[in-house]
GROMACS .gro file of C-alpha atoms in nm:
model
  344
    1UNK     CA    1  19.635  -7.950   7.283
    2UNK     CA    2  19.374  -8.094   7.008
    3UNK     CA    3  19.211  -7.838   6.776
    4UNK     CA    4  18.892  -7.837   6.999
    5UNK     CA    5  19.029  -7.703   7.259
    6UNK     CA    6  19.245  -7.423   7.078
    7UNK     CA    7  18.929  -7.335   6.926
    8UNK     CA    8  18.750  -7.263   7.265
    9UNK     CA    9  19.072  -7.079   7.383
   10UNK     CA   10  19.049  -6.833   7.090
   11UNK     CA   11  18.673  -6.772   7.146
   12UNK     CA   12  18.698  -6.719   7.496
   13UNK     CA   13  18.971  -6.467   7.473
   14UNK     CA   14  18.820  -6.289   7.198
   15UNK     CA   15  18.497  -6.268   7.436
   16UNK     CA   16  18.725  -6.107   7.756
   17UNK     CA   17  18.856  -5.879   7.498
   18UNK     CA   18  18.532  -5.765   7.372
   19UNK     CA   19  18.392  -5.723   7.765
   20UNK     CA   20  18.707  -5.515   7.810
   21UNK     CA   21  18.637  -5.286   7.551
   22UNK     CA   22  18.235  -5.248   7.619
   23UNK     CA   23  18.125  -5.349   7.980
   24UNK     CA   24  17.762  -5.214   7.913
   25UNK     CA   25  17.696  -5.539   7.654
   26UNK     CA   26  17.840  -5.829   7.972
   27UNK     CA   27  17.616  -5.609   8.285
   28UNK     CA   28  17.399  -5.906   8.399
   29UNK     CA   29  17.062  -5.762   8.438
   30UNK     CA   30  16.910  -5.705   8.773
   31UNK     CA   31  16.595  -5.930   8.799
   32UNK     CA   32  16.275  -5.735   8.912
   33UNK     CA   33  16.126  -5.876   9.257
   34UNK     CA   34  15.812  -5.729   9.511
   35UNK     CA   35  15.920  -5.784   9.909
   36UNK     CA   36  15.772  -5.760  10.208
   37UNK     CA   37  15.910  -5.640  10.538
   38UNK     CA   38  15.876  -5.882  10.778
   39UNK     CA   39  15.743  -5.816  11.149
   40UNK     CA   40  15.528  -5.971  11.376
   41UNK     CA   41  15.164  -5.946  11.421
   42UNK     CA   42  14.965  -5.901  11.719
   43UNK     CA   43  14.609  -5.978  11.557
   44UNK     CA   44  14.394  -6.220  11.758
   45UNK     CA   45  14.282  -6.488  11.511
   46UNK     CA   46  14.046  -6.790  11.587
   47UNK     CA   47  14.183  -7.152  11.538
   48UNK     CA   48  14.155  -7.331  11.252
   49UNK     CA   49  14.048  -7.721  11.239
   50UNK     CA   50  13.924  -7.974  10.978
   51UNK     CA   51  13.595  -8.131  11.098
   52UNK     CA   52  13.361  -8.445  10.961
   53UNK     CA   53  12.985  -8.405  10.975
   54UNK     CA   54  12.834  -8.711  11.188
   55UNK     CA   55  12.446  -8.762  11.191
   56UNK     CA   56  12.233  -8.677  11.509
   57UNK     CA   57  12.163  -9.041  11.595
   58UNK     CA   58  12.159  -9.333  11.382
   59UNK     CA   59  11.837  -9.606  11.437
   60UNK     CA   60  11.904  -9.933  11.317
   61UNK     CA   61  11.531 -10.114  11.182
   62UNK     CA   62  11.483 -10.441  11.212
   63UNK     CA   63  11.265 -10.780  11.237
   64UNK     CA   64  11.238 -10.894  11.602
   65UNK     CA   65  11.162 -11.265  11.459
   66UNK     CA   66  11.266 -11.487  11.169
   67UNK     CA   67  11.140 -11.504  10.793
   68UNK     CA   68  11.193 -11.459  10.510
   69UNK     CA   69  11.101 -11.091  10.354
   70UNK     CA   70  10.866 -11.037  10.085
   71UNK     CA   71  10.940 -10.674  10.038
   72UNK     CA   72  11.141 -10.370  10.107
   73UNK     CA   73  10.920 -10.029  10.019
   74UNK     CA   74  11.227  -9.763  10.103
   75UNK     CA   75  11.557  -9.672   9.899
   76UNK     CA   76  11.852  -9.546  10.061
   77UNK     CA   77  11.838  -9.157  10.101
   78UNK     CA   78  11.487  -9.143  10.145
   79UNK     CA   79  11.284  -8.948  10.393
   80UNK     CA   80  11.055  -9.157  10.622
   81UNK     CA   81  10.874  -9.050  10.865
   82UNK     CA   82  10.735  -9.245  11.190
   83UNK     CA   83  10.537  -9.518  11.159
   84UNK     CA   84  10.573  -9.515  10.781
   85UNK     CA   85  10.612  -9.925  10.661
   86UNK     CA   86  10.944  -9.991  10.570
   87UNK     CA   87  10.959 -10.364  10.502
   88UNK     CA   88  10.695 -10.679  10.526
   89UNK     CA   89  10.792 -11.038  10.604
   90UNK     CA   90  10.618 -11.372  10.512
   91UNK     CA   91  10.316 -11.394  10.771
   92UNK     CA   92  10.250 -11.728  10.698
   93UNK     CA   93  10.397 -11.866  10.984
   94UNK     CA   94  10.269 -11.655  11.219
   95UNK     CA   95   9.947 -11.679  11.098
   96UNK     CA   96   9.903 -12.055  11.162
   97UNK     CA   97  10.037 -11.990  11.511
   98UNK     CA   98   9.772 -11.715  11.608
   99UNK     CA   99   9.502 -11.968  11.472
  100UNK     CA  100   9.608 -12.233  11.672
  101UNK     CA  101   9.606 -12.002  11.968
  102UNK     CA  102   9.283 -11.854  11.922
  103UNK     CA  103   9.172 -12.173  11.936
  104UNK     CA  104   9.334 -12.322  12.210
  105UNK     CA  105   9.147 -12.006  12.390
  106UNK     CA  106   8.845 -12.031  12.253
  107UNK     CA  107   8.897 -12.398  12.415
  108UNK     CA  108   8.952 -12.289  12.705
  109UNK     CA  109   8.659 -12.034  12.761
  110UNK     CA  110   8.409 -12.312  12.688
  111UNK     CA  111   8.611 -12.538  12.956
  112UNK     CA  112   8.556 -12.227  13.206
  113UNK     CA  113   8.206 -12.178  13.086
  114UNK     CA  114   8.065 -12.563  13.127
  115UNK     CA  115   8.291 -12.523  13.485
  116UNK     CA  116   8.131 -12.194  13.571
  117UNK     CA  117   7.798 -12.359  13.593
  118UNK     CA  118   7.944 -12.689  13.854
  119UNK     CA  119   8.159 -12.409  14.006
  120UNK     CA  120   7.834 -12.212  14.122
  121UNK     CA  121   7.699 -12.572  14.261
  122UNK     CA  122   7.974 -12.612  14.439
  123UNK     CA  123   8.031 -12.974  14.235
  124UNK     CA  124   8.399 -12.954  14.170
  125UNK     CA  125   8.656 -12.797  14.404
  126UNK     CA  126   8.821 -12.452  14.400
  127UNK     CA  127   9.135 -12.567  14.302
  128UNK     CA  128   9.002 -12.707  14.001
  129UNK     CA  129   8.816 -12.461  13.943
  130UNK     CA  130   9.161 -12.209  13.971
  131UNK     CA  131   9.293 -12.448  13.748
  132UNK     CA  132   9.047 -12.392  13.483
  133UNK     CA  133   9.087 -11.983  13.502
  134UNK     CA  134   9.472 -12.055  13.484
  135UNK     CA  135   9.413 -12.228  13.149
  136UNK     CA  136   9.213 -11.977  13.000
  137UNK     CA  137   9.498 -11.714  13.109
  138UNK     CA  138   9.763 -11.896  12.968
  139UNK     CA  139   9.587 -11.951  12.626
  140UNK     CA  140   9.543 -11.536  12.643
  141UNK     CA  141   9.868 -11.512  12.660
  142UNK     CA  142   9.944 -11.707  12.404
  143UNK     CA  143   9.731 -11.537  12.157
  144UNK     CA  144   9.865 -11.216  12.265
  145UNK     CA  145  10.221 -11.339  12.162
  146UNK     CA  146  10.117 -11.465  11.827
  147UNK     CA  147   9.913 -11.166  11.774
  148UNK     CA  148  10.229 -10.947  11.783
  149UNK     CA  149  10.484 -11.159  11.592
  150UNK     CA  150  10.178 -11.130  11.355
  151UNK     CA  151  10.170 -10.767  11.379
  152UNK     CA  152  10.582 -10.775  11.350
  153UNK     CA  153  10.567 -10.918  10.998
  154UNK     CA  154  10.531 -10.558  10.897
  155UNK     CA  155  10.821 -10.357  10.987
  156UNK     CA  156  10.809  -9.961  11.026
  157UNK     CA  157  10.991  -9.675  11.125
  158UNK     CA  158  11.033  -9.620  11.512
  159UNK     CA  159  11.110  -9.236  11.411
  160UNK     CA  160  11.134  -8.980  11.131
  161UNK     CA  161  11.477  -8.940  10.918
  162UNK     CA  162  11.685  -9.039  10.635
  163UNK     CA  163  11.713  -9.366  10.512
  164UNK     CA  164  12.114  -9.474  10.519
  165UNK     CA  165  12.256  -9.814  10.465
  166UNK     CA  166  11.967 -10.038  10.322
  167UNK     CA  167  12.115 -10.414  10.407
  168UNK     CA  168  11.778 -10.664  10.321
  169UNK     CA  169  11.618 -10.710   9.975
  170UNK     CA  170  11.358 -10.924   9.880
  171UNK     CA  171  11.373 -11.250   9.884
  172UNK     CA  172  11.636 -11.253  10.195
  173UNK     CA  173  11.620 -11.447  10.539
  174UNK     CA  174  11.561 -11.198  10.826
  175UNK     CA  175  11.713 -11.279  11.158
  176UNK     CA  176  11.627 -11.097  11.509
  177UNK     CA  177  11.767 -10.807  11.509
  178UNK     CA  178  11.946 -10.806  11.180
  179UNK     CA  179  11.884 -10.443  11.037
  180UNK     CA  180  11.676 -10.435  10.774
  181UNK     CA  181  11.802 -10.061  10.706
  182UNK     CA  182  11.946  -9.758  10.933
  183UNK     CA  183  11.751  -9.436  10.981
  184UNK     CA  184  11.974  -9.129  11.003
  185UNK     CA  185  11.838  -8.824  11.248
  186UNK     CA  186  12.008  -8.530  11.042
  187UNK     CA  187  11.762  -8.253  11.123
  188UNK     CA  188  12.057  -8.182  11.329
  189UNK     CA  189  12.364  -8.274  11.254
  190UNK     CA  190  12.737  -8.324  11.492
  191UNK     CA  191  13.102  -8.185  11.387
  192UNK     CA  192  13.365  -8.361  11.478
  193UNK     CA  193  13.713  -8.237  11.533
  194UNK     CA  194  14.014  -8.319  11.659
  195UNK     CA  195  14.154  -8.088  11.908
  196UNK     CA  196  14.529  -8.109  12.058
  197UNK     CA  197  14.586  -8.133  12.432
  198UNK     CA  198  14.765  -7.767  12.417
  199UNK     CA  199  14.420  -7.652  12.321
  200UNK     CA  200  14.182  -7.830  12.463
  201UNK     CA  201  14.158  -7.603  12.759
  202UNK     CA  202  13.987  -7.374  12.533
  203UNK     CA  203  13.683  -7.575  12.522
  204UNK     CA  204  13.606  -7.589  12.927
  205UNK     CA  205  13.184  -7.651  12.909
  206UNK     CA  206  13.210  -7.693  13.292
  207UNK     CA  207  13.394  -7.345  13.335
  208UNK     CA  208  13.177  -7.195  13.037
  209UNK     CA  209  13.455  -7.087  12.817
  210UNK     CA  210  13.272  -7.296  12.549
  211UNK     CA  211  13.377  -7.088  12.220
  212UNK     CA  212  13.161  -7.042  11.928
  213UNK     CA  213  13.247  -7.169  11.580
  214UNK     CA  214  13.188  -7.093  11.220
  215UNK     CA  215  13.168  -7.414  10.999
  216UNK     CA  216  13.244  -7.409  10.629
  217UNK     CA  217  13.122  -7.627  10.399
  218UNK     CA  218  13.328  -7.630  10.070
  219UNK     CA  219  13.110  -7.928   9.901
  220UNK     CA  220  12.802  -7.704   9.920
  221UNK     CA  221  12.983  -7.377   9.775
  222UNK     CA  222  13.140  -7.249  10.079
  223UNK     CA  223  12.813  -7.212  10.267
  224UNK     CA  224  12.904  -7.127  10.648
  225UNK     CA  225  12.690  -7.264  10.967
  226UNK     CA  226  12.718  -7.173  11.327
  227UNK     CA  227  12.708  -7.319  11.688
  228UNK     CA  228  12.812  -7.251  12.017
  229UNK     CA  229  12.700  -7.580  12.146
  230UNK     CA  230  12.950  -7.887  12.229
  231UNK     CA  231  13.050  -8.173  12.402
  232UNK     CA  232  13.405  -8.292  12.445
  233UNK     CA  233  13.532  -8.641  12.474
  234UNK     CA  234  13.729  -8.671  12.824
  235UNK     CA  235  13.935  -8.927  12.663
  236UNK     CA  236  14.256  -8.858  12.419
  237UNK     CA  237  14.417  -9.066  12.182
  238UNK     CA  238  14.733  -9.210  12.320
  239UNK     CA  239  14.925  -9.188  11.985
  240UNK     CA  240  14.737  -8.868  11.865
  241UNK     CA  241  14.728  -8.686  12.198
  242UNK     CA  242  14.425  -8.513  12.067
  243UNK     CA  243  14.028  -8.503  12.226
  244UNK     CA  244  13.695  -8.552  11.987
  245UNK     CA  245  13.527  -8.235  12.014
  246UNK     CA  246  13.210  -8.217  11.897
  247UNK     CA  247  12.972  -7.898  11.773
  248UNK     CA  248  12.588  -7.929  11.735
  249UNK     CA  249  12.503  -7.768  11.401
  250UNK     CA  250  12.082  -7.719  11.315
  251UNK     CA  251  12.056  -7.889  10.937
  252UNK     CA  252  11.648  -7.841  10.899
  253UNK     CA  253  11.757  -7.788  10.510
  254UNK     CA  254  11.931  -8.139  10.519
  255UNK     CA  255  12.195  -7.997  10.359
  256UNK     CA  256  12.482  -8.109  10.584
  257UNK     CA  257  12.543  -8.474  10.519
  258UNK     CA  258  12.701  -8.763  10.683
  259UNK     CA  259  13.067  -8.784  10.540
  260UNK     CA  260  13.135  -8.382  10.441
  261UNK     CA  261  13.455  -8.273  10.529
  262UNK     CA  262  13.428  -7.920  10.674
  263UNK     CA  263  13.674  -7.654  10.796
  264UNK     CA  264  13.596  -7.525  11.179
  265UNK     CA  265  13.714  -7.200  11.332
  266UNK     CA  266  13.683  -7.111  11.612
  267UNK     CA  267  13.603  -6.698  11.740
  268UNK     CA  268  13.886  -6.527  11.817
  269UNK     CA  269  13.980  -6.380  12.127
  270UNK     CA  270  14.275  -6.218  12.312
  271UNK     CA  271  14.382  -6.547  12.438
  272UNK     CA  272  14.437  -6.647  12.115
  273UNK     CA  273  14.673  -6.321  12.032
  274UNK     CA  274  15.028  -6.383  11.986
  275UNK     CA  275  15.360  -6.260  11.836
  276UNK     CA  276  15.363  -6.449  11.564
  277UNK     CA  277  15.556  -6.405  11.217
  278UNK     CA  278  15.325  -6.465  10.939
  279UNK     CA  279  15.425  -6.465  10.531
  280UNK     CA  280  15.208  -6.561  10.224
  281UNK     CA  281  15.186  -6.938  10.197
  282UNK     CA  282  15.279  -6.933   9.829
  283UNK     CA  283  15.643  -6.806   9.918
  284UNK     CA  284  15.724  -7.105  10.144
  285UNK     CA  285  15.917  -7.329   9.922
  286UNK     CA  286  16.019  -7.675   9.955
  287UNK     CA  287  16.388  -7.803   9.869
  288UNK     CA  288  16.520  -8.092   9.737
  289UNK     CA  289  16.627  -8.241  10.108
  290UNK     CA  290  16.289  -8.148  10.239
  291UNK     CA  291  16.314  -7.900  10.386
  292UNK     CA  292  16.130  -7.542  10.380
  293UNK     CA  293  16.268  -7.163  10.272
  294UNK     CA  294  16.205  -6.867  10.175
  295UNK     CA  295  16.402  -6.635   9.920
  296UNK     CA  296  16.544  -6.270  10.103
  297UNK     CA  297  16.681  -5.973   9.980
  298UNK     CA  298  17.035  -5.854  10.170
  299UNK     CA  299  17.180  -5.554  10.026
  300UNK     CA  300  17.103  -5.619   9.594
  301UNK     CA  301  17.119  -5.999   9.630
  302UNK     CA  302  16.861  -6.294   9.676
  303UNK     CA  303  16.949  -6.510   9.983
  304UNK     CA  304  16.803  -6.873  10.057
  305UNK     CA  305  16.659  -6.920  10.390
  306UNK     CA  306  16.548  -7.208  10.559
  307UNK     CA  307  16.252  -7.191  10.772
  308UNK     CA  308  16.052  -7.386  11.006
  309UNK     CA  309  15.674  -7.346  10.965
  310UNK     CA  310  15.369  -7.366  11.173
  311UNK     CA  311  14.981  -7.355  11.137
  312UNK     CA  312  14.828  -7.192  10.870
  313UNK     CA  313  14.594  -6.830  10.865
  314UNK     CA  314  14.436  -6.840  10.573
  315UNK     CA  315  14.648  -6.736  10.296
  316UNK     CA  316  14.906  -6.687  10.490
  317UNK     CA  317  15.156  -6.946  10.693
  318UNK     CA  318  15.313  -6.877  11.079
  319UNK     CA  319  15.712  -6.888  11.039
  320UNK     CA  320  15.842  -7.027  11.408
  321UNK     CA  321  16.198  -6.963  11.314
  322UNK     CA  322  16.450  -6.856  11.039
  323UNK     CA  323  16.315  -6.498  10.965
  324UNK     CA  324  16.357  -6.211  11.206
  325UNK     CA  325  16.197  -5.872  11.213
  326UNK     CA  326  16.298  -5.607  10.923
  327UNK     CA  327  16.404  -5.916  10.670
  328UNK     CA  328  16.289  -5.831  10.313
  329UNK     CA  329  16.126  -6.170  10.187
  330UNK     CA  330  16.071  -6.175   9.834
  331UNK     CA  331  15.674  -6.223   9.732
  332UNK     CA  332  15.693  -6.192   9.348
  333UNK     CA  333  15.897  -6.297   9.109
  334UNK     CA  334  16.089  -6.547   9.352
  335UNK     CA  335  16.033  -6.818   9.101
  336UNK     CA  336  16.295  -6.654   8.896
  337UNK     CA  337  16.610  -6.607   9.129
  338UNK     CA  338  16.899  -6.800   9.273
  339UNK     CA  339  17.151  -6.764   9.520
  340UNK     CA  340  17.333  -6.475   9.482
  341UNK     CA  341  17.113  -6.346   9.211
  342UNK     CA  342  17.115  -5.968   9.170
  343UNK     CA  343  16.787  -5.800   9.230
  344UNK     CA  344  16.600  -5.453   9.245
   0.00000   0.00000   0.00000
């Protein structure tokens, strides 16, 4: 035996010998904890989703001919209202084309005028005469025609809203029916949320057991919005198993936006009551293989148990199994224990 090891011999004897004499000085202190008897709760509580905020209707704006645009007069996020001009092409084009047609028809009303005359003589026959009104319809037509790709060379708003994605700048080639910009109808706005099959039956329009939610917005402080209005998508998603349900929300503030992440719930009722065991979210723990538990009291000692965990209510957290009615769970001052640590 070296001299290391003699030396931690001698001190470890001379330590038992000292606990002998005075067992006050080696009494491991208790560690101080708060619990909280567990039991099940029979409170009915609404259900809690995570929703997106969709605009109304979304109106895409664009050129019904081809040119190239000489101006855009709106910025994304702006408010138009109808009829306002959003964007103006190069009439050049079209203007040579409505001059040539007004004068193919001016053409053509002196033809019917000069025939008019021969017509009333009965000179020429009434098929040529026909012939000459058909002319003078045609070249009408065609004036119309270049009169409105005239009148499309300036581009406004087919309805009043916000101005989203703005695709065209100056200088650009428009194309039919390229957007020029979207306009976004948010006077009224839609939540989407996804809803599992097990609880879809809750939102039944056709049997009227449509339930009412309340819609928080954490981007704008926390401000809440209602409705009692949806529709639901008949379809699920095959690897989801869940159905789009959507709520109609009034926005005349603008407030809600495109993009916000909300949180939905729904009102409660007694279908939704159920024995559930609930404990504080912040006591749920997470282990190094993964998997959840909570710290108990039995008799003076902490105990590590595993849990399985459900949905959330609020601040607190639905245990499915692993605690049992009358357990003492710890709820302060579990940060400090182990197994087997002694506790009062």
């Amino acid at each position: 035996m070296n001299k290391i090891n003699i030396i931690y011999l001698l001190g470890a004897t001379l330590l038992l010998a000292a606990c002998g004499k005075n067992k006050e000085n080696c009494r491991v202190e208790a560690l101080k904890v708060t619990t909280e008897t567990v039991s099940a709760g029979t409170t009915a509580t609404g259900k809690h989703y995570v929703g997106k905020v969709e605009e109304d209707s979304s109106t895409p704006v664009s050129f019904t001919g081809m040119g190239t645009v000489t101006r855009v007069y709106v910025q994304e996020g702006q408010f138009v209202s109808k009829g306002q001009l959003i964007a103006e092409m190069d009439p050049t084009q079209c203007i040579n084309t409505y001059q040539a047609a007004k004068a193919t028809l001016d053409q053509a009303l002196d033809a019917q005028q000069r025939m008019q005359m021969l017509h009333d003589s009965q000179s020429i026959s009434d098929i040529d005469w026909v012939n000459v009104q058909t002319k003078v319809r045609q070249a009408q037509s065609s004036l119309d025609i270049a009169n409105k790709a005239l009148k499309d060379c300036r581009l406004t708003a087919p309805c009043s809203g916000i101005v989203g994605n703005k695709q065209m700048e100056s200088g650009m080639t428009a194309l039919p029916s390229q957007p020029v910009c979207t306009i976004l109808n948010i006077a009224k706005v839609k939540v989407k949320v996804s809803v599992p099959e097990k609880e879809i039956a809750s939102f039944n329009p056709i049997a009227g057991r449509g339930k009412g939610v309340t819609i928080t917005a954490e981007a704008l402080g926390g401000k809440t919005f209602h409705s009692n209005y949806f529709i639901r998508n008949v379809q699920g998603d095959v690897l989801t198993h869940t159905y789009d349900v959507r709520f109609t929300v009034l926005n005349p503030g603008g407030e809600l936006l495109p993009g916000m992440v909300v949180n939905v719930t729904t009102e409660a009722d007694e279908t939704d009551a159920d024995n559930t065991v609930t404990v504080p979210v912040r006591c749920v723990q997470q282990g190094a293989d993964g998997h959840q538990f909570v710290w108990l009291v039995k008799g003076d000692k902490a105990h590590r148990q595993s849990v399985e965990i459900g949905q959330t209510q609020g601040d607190r957290i639905v245990i499915l199994s692993g605690l049992a009615e009358g357990d003492k769970i710890i709820v302060e001052g579990y940060q400090k224990v182990s197994e087997g640590s002694q506790v009062i």
